[in-house]
């Protein structure tokens, strides 16, 4: 088994005055990565602190 990690950060876009959720971009990266691989499990985590908010994912797979 192998493990690949991903991370996506939420941030504020002042030009458009909106909050950007990084999860959808990370999901696309994961979908591209797992093509042709046997996925055992995918685990997600949302981490929030006073100054930071991000998603992380761990893909457990076999080639």
Coordinates of C-alpha atoms in Angstrom, one line a residue:
X1 CA 0.0 0.0 0.0
X2 CA 1.0 3.6 -0.7
X3 CA -0.1 6.9 0.7
X4 CA -0.5 10.3 -1.1
X5 CA -1.5 13.4 0.8
X6 CA -3.3 16.5 -0.5
X7 CA -3.9 19.9 1.1
X8 CA -6.2 22.8 0.2
X9 CA -6.4 26.1 1.9
X10 CA -9.5 28.3 2.2
X11 CA -8.8 32.0 1.7
X12 CA -10.3 35.4 1.1
X13 CA -10.1 36.9 -2.4
X14 CA -10.2 40.7 -1.9
X15 CA -10.4 41.5 -5.6
X16 CA -13.8 39.7 -5.8
X17 CA -14.6 40.2 -2.1
X18 CA -15.4 36.6 -1.5
X19 CA -14.2 33.6 0.4
X20 CA -12.7 30.8 -1.7
X21 CA -13.2 27.2 -0.6
X22 CA -10.2 25.1 -1.7
X23 CA -12.0 21.8 -1.3
X24 CA -13.3 21.6 -4.9
X25 CA -9.8 22.1 -6.4
X26 CA -8.4 19.4 -4.1
X27 CA -11.2 17.0 -5.1
X28 CA -10.2 17.4 -8.7
X29 CA -6.6 16.7 -8.0
X30 CA -7.6 13.6 -6.1
X31 CA -9.8 12.4 -8.9
X32 CA -7.0 12.9 -11.5
X33 CA -4.5 11.1 -9.2
X34 CA -6.6 8.0 -8.5
X35 CA -7.4 7.2 -12.2
X36 CA -6.0 3.7 -12.8
X37 CA -5.2 3.0 -9.2
X38 CA -6.9 0.7 -6.7
X39 CA -8.1 3.0 -3.9
X40 CA -8.2 1.4 -0.5
X41 CA -9.5 4.4 1.4
X42 CA -9.6 8.2 1.4
X43 CA -9.7 10.2 4.6
X44 CA -10.5 13.9 4.9
X45 CA -9.8 16.4 7.6
X46 CA -10.8 20.0 8.1
X47 CA -8.4 22.0 10.3
X48 CA -9.4 25.3 11.7
X49 CA -7.4 27.7 13.9
X50 CA -7.6 31.4 14.7
X51 CA -5.5 32.3 11.6
X52 CA -5.8 29.4 9.3
X53 CA -8.4 27.0 7.8
X54 CA -7.5 24.2 5.4
X55 CA -8.6 20.7 4.2
X56 CA -6.3 17.8 4.0
X57 CA -6.8 14.4 2.5
X58 CA -4.9 11.1 2.6
X59 CA -5.4 8.6 -0.3
X60 CA -4.4 5.1 0.5
X61 CA -4.0 3.1 -2.7
X62 CA -2.3 0.2 -4.5
X63 CA -0.9 0.6 -8.0

